[in-house]
CSV table of C-alpha atoms in Angstrom, one decimal:
chain,number,residue,atom,x,y,z
A,29,MET,CA,-105.5,24.3,30.9
A,30,ARG,CA,-107.1,24.8,27.5
A,31,TYR,CA,-110.5,24.7,29.2
A,32,PHE,CA,-109.4,27.2,31.8
A,33,VAL,CA,-107.9,29.6,29.3
A,34,ALA,CA,-111.1,29.5,27.1
A,35,VAL,CA,-113.3,30.3,30.1
A,36,ALA,CA,-110.9,33.1,31.2
A,37,GLU,CA,-110.9,34.7,27.8
A,38,GLU,CA,-114.6,34.4,27.1
A,39,LEU,CA,-115.7,35.0,30.7
A,40,SER,CA,-118.6,32.8,29.8
A,41,PHE,CA,-118.9,29.0,30.2
A,42,SER,CA,-121.4,28.7,27.4
A,43,ARG,CA,-119.2,30.7,24.9
A,44,ALA,CA,-116.1,28.8,26.0
A,45,ALA,CA,-117.9,25.4,25.5
A,46,GLU,CA,-118.9,26.5,22.0
A,47,ARG,CA,-115.4,27.6,21.3
A,48,LEU,CA,-113.9,24.3,22.5
A,49,ASN,CA,-116.7,22.3,20.8
A,50,VAL,CA,-117.7,20.5,24.0
A,51,SER,CA,-120.8,20.6,26.1
A,52,GLN,CA,-121.1,22.9,29.0
A,53,PRO,CA,-121.4,20.4,31.9
A,54,PRO,CA,-118.0,18.6,31.3
A,55,LEU,CA,-116.4,22.0,31.0
A,56,SER,CA,-117.8,23.1,34.3
A,57,MET,CA,-116.7,19.9,35.9
A,58,GLN,CA,-113.1,20.2,34.6
A,59,ILE,CA,-112.8,23.8,35.9
A,60,LYS,CA,-114.2,22.7,39.3
A,61,ALA,CA,-111.7,19.8,39.4
A,62,LEU,CA,-108.9,22.2,38.5
A,63,GLU,CA,-109.9,24.6,41.3
A,64,GLU,CA,-110.0,21.6,43.8
A,65,GLU,CA,-106.6,20.4,42.7
A,66,LEU,CA,-105.0,23.9,43.1
A,67,GLY,CA,-107.0,24.7,46.3
A,68,ALA,CA,-108.1,28.1,44.8
A,69,MET,CA,-111.2,29.6,43.2
A,70,LEU,CA,-110.4,30.7,39.7
A,71,PHE,CA,-113.7,32.3,38.8
A,72,ASN,CA,-116.5,33.9,40.7
A,73,ARG,CA,-119.7,32.7,39.2
A,74,THR,CA,-123.1,34.3,39.4
A,75,ARG,CA,-126.2,33.7,37.3
A,76,ARG,CA,-125.6,36.8,35.4
A,77,LYS,CA,-121.7,36.8,34.9
A,78,VAL,CA,-118.4,35.1,35.3
A,79,GLU,CA,-115.5,37.0,36.9
A,80,ILE,CA,-111.9,35.8,37.0
A,81,THR,CA,-110.3,35.9,40.5
A,82,HIS,CA,-106.9,37.2,41.4
A,83,ALA,CA,-105.7,33.5,41.6
A,84,GLY,CA,-107.2,33.0,38.1
A,85,VAL,CA,-105.3,36.0,36.7
A,86,LEU,CA,-102.1,34.6,38.1
A,87,LEU,CA,-102.7,31.2,36.5
A,88,LEU,CA,-103.7,32.6,33.1
A,89,ASP,CA,-100.4,34.0,32.2
A,90,SER,CA,-98.6,30.7,33.1
A,91,ALA,CA,-101.3,28.6,31.4
A,92,ARG,CA,-100.8,30.5,28.2
A,93,LYS,CA,-97.1,30.0,28.3
A,94,VAL,CA,-97.5,26.2,29.1
A,95,LEU,CA,-99.9,25.7,26.2
A,96,GLY,CA,-97.6,27.7,23.9
A,97,GLU,CA,-94.7,25.6,24.9
A,98,LEU,CA,-96.7,22.4,24.4
A,99,ARG,CA,-97.7,23.5,20.9
A,100,ARG,CA,-94.1,24.4,20.1
A,101,THR,CA,-92.9,21.0,21.3
A,102,ALA,CA,-95.4,19.3,19.2
A,103,GLU,CA,-94.3,21.3,16.2
A,104,VAL,CA,-90.6,20.5,16.8
A,105,VAL,CA,-91.5,16.8,17.2
A,106,ALA,CA,-93.3,16.8,13.9
A,107,LEU,CA,-90.4,18.6,12.2
A,108,SER,CA,-87.9,16.2,13.7
A,109,ALA,CA,-89.9,13.2,12.2
A,110,LYS,CA,-89.5,14.9,8.8
A,111,GLY,CA,-85.8,15.6,9.4
A,112,GLU,CA,-86.3,19.3,9.9
A,113,ALA,CA,-85.4,19.6,13.6
A,114,GLY,CA,-82.8,18.1,15.9
A,115,LEU,CA,-79.0,18.5,16.3
A,116,ILE,CA,-76.1,18.0,13.9
A,117,ARG,CA,-72.6,17.5,15.4
A,118,LEU,CA,-70.3,19.1,12.7
A,119,GLY,CA,-66.5,18.7,12.8
A,120,PHE,CA,-64.2,21.0,10.7
A,121,THR,CA,-60.5,21.5,10.2
A,122,GLY,CA,-58.8,24.8,11.1
A,123,SER,CA,-58.8,26.2,7.5
A,124,VAL,CA,-62.5,25.6,6.9
A,125,PRO,CA,-63.8,28.9,8.4
A,126,MET,CA,-61.5,30.9,6.1
A,127,LEU,CA,-63.3,29.6,3.0
A,128,ASP,CA,-66.1,31.7,1.5
A,129,MET,CA,-68.1,28.6,1.1
A,130,PHE,CA,-68.3,27.7,4.8
A,131,PRO,CA,-70.3,30.9,6.0
A,132,ARG,CA,-72.4,30.6,2.8
A,133,LEU,CA,-73.2,27.0,3.6
A,134,MET,CA,-74.1,27.7,7.2
A,135,ARG,CA,-76.4,30.6,6.3
A,136,ALA,CA,-78.1,28.6,3.6
A,137,PHE,CA,-78.8,25.7,5.9
A,138,ARG,CA,-80.0,27.8,8.9
A,139,ASP,CA,-82.3,29.8,6.6
A,140,ARG,CA,-83.9,26.6,5.2
A,141,TYR,CA,-83.9,24.6,8.5
A,142,PRO,CA,-83.9,26.9,11.5
A,143,GLU,CA,-85.1,24.3,13.8
A,144,ILE,CA,-82.0,22.1,13.2
A,145,GLY,CA,-79.2,23.1,15.6
A,146,ILE,CA,-75.5,22.8,14.7
A,147,GLU,CA,-72.8,22.0,17.2
A,148,LEU,CA,-69.4,22.9,15.7
A,149,ARG,CA,-66.3,21.0,16.7
A,150,HIS,CA,-62.8,22.0,15.6
A,151,MET,CA,-61.0,18.7,15.0
A,152,SER,CA,-58.1,17.4,12.9
A,153,THR,CA,-58.8,15.1,9.9
A,154,ALA,CA,-57.7,12.0,11.9
A,155,GLN,CA,-59.8,12.9,14.8
A,156,GLN,CA,-63.0,13.6,12.7
A,157,LEU,CA,-62.6,10.2,10.8
A,158,GLN,CA,-62.4,8.3,14.2
A,159,ALA,CA,-65.3,10.3,15.6
A,160,LEU,CA,-67.4,9.5,12.6
A,161,LEU,CA,-66.8,5.8,12.9
A,162,ASN,CA,-67.4,5.9,16.6
A,163,GLY,CA,-70.8,7.7,16.2
A,164,GLU,CA,-69.5,10.8,18.1
A,165,LEU,CA,-69.7,13.1,15.0
A,166,ASP,CA,-72.4,13.3,12.4
A,167,ILE,CA,-70.6,15.2,9.6
A,168,GLY,CA,-66.9,16.0,9.1
A,169,ILE,CA,-65.4,18.7,6.8
A,170,LEU,CA,-61.8,17.5,6.5
A,171,ARG,CA,-58.8,18.1,4.4
A,172,PRO,CA,-57.0,14.7,3.8
A,173,PRO,CA,-54.0,13.9,1.6
A,174,TYR,CA,-55.0,14.1,-2.1
A,175,TYR,CA,-54.6,10.3,-2.4
A,176,PHE,CA,-57.3,9.7,0.4
A,177,GLN,CA,-60.0,7.2,-0.2
A,178,ALA,CA,-62.9,7.0,2.2
A,179,GLY,CA,-62.7,3.5,3.8
A,180,PRO,CA,-65.5,1.1,4.6
A,181,GLY,CA,-68.2,2.7,6.6
A,182,LEU,CA,-67.7,6.2,5.3
A,183,ILE,CA,-69.0,8.3,2.4
A,184,ALA,CA,-67.1,11.3,1.2
A,185,HIS,CA,-68.2,14.2,-1.0
A,186,ARG,CA,-65.8,16.6,-2.6
A,187,ILE,CA,-67.0,20.1,-2.0
A,188,TRP,CA,-64.0,22.4,-2.4
A,189,ARG,CA,-60.7,22.5,-4.3
A,190,ASP,CA,-57.9,24.7,-2.8
A,191,GLU,CA,-54.7,25.4,-4.7
A,192,LEU,CA,-51.5,25.0,-2.7
A,193,ALA,CA,-49.0,27.8,-2.3
A,194,VAL,CA,-45.5,28.4,-1.1
A,195,PHE,CA,-45.3,30.7,1.9
A,196,LEU,CA,-42.0,32.5,2.6
A,197,PRO,CA,-40.6,35.6,4.3
A,198,PRO,CA,-40.4,38.8,2.1
A,199,ASN,CA,-36.6,38.8,2.2
A,200,HIS,CA,-36.3,35.2,1.0
A,201,PRO,CA,-34.5,34.9,-2.4
A,202,LEU,CA,-37.5,33.1,-3.9
A,203,ALA,CA,-39.7,36.1,-3.0
A,204,ALA,CA,-38.4,38.0,-6.0
A,205,THR,CA,-39.7,35.2,-8.3
A,206,ARG,CA,-42.7,36.3,-10.4
A,207,GLY,CA,-45.5,33.9,-11.0
A,208,ALA,CA,-45.8,30.3,-9.8
A,209,LEU,CA,-43.0,28.2,-8.3
A,210,ARG,CA,-42.4,24.6,-8.9
A,211,LEU,CA,-41.4,22.0,-6.2
A,212,ALA,CA,-38.0,21.5,-8.1
A,213,GLN,CA,-37.2,25.1,-7.3
A,214,LEU,CA,-37.5,24.4,-3.5
A,215,ASP,CA,-34.7,21.8,-3.5
A,216,GLY,CA,-32.3,22.5,-0.6
A,217,GLN,CA,-34.8,24.9,1.2
A,218,THR,CA,-35.5,24.6,4.9
A,219,PHE,CA,-39.1,24.0,5.6
A,220,VAL,CA,-41.5,24.4,8.6
A,221,SER,CA,-44.5,22.1,8.7
A,222,VAL,CA,-47.4,21.0,10.9
A,223,ALA,CA,-46.5,18.2,13.2
A,224,PRO,CA,-46.9,14.7,11.8
A,225,ASP,CA,-48.5,13.2,14.9
A,226,ILE,CA,-51.6,15.5,15.1
A,227,GLY,CA,-53.5,13.7,12.3
A,228,CYS,CA,-53.5,16.6,9.8
A,229,GLY,CA,-53.8,15.6,6.2
A,230,MET,CA,-51.7,18.5,5.0
A,231,TYR,CA,-48.5,17.0,6.5
A,232,ASP,CA,-48.9,13.7,4.5
A,233,HIS,CA,-49.7,15.8,1.4
A,234,PHE,CA,-46.6,17.9,1.8
A,235,VAL,CA,-44.3,14.8,2.3
A,236,THR,CA,-45.9,13.0,-0.7
A,237,LEU,CA,-45.5,16.0,-3.0
A,238,CYS,CA,-41.8,16.4,-2.0
A,239,SER,CA,-41.2,12.6,-2.6
A,240,GLN,CA,-42.8,12.9,-6.1
A,241,ALA,CA,-40.6,15.8,-6.9
A,242,GLY,CA,-37.5,13.9,-5.7
A,243,LEU,CA,-37.0,16.2,-2.7
A,244,ALA,CA,-36.0,15.2,0.8
A,245,PRO,CA,-37.3,18.2,2.7
A,246,LYS,CA,-35.3,19.5,5.7
A,247,VAL,CA,-38.0,20.5,8.3
A,248,ALA,CA,-36.4,22.8,10.9
A,249,GLN,CA,-39.6,23.1,13.0
A,250,HIS,CA,-43.0,21.6,13.5
A,251,ALA,CA,-46.2,23.4,14.8
A,252,ARG,CA,-49.4,21.9,16.2
A,253,GLU,CA,-51.6,23.9,13.9
A,254,LEU,CA,-51.4,25.1,10.3
A,255,GLY,CA,-52.0,28.7,11.3
A,256,SER,CA,-48.9,28.4,13.6
A,257,VAL,CA,-46.8,27.4,10.7
A,258,LEU,CA,-47.2,30.9,9.3
A,259,GLY,CA,-45.8,32.4,12.4
A,260,LEU,CA,-42.6,30.3,12.0
A,261,VAL,CA,-42.4,31.4,8.4
A,262,ALA,CA,-42.6,35.1,9.5
A,263,ALA,CA,-39.9,34.4,12.0
A,264,GLY,CA,-37.6,33.3,9.1
A,265,ILE,CA,-37.3,29.7,10.4
A,266,GLY,CA,-38.3,28.2,7.0
A,267,ILE,CA,-40.7,28.2,4.2
A,268,ALA,CA,-44.0,26.3,4.1
A,269,ILE,CA,-46.4,24.7,1.6
A,270,LEU,CA,-50.0,25.4,2.7
A,271,PRO,CA,-53.4,25.8,1.1
A,272,GLN,CA,-53.9,29.3,-0.6
A,273,CYS,CA,-56.8,30.1,1.9
A,274,TYR,CA,-54.1,30.9,4.5
A,275,THR,CA,-53.2,34.0,2.6
A,276,ARG,CA,-56.3,35.4,4.3
A,277,MET,CA,-54.6,35.4,7.7
A,278,GLY,CA,-52.9,38.5,6.5
A,279,ILE,CA,-49.6,38.1,8.4
A,280,SER,CA,-47.5,41.0,7.2
A,281,ASP,CA,-44.1,39.3,7.2
A,282,VAL,CA,-45.2,36.5,5.0
A,283,ILE,CA,-45.8,36.4,1.3
A,284,SER,CA,-47.0,33.6,-1.0
A,285,ARG,CA,-46.4,32.3,-4.5
A,286,PRO,CA,-48.7,29.7,-6.2
A,287,LEU,CA,-47.3,26.2,-6.6
A,288,ALA,CA,-47.5,25.0,-10.2
A,289,ASP,CA,-47.1,21.2,-9.8
A,290,PRO,CA,-50.1,19.1,-11.1
A,291,ASP,CA,-50.9,17.5,-7.7
A,292,ALA,CA,-50.5,20.8,-5.7
A,293,VAL,CA,-54.2,20.9,-5.0
A,294,SER,CA,-55.9,20.3,-1.7
A,295,GLU,CA,-59.5,19.0,-1.5
A,296,LEU,CA,-62.0,19.5,1.3
A,297,LEU,CA,-64.4,16.5,1.8
A,298,LEU,CA,-67.7,16.4,3.6
A,299,THR,CA,-67.8,13.0,5.1
A,300,VAL,CA,-70.6,11.1,6.8
A,301,LYS,CA,-71.0,7.5,8.1
A,302,ALA,CA,-72.2,5.1,5.5
A,303,SER,CA,-74.9,3.6,7.5
A,304,PRO,CA,-78.4,4.9,6.9
A,305,VAL,CA,-78.1,8.7,7.2
A,306,ALA,CA,-80.6,10.5,9.3
A,307,SER,CA,-82.8,13.0,7.3
A,308,ARG,CA,-81.5,16.1,9.1
A,309,ILE,CA,-77.9,15.0,8.1
A,310,GLN,CA,-78.8,14.2,4.5
A,311,ARG,CA,-80.4,17.7,4.2
A,312,PHE,CA,-77.1,19.3,5.3
A,313,VAL,CA,-75.2,17.1,2.8
A,314,ASP,CA,-77.6,18.1,0.0
A,315,ILE,CA,-77.2,21.8,0.6
A,316,ALA,CA,-73.4,21.5,0.8
A,317,ARG,CA,-73.4,19.8,-2.6
A,318,GLU,CA,-75.7,22.5,-4.0
A,319,GLU,CA,-73.4,25.1,-2.8
A,320,ALA,CA,-70.4,23.3,-4.1
A,321,ALA,CA,-72.0,23.0,-7.6
A,322,MET,CA,-72.2,26.8,-7.8
A,323,LEU,CA,-68.4,27.2,-7.2
A,324,PRO,CA,-66.1,27.8,-10.2
A,325,ALA,CA,-64.5,24.6,-11.4
């Protein structure tokens, strides 16, 4: 194909041979063999000139595309060997896209490594941890309970801290409170929460905080997603403790107040398997840590 394209562009076997840095007889033999294989004349040859045939014109466009794709494939293979191409399977919890850092991280990574594809998967914290251990996920961005420790086989990097807040309807008595609330002020309140069986770290965090404050929370309703919890708050079914990033959902019948207790902080962890990390995955981890380092403490 390279020989054919050179002859078609030069319309001269001698100039094409010079361009390809080969002698003319092998070049002529290759073109003749190609014509025999295709069963079509690609060039009309005379002693004075070379003309491309209609069949040759048809082949030329395809040949250029084939050679371009081969070059492209070779480049991608070379980039992959250096960890600059391939695919990353990235899991994330529902709140992650609401954080400023997430789109910044994605843009920074795509700008630096455009040949590495990212397959996004919305998964709970428990689902991500299991998928990482099973090799079904390359990276997880999860929100575990604050006491979480990565077990054997996993490495976790803290990349974001999100304060917790109390979410309540505007007509709730505590809505008139100025400033932050403390857990002790929530004694006797009715709560709504994410369901305990979906593997969301926020449920365990909520229960632990209440236990530390000596509260036995009455939960009137569970939801399958943290975002749905706000709908229950808006409906007046109860109040909720959630990360502050959920204020961005902009539900009109819900207001929030900061939670002042020392452990009322939720952390997002970027987690990978502890076995030798592929170069493309390590590059994502490095950029995530760079972005995290620029965030205010």
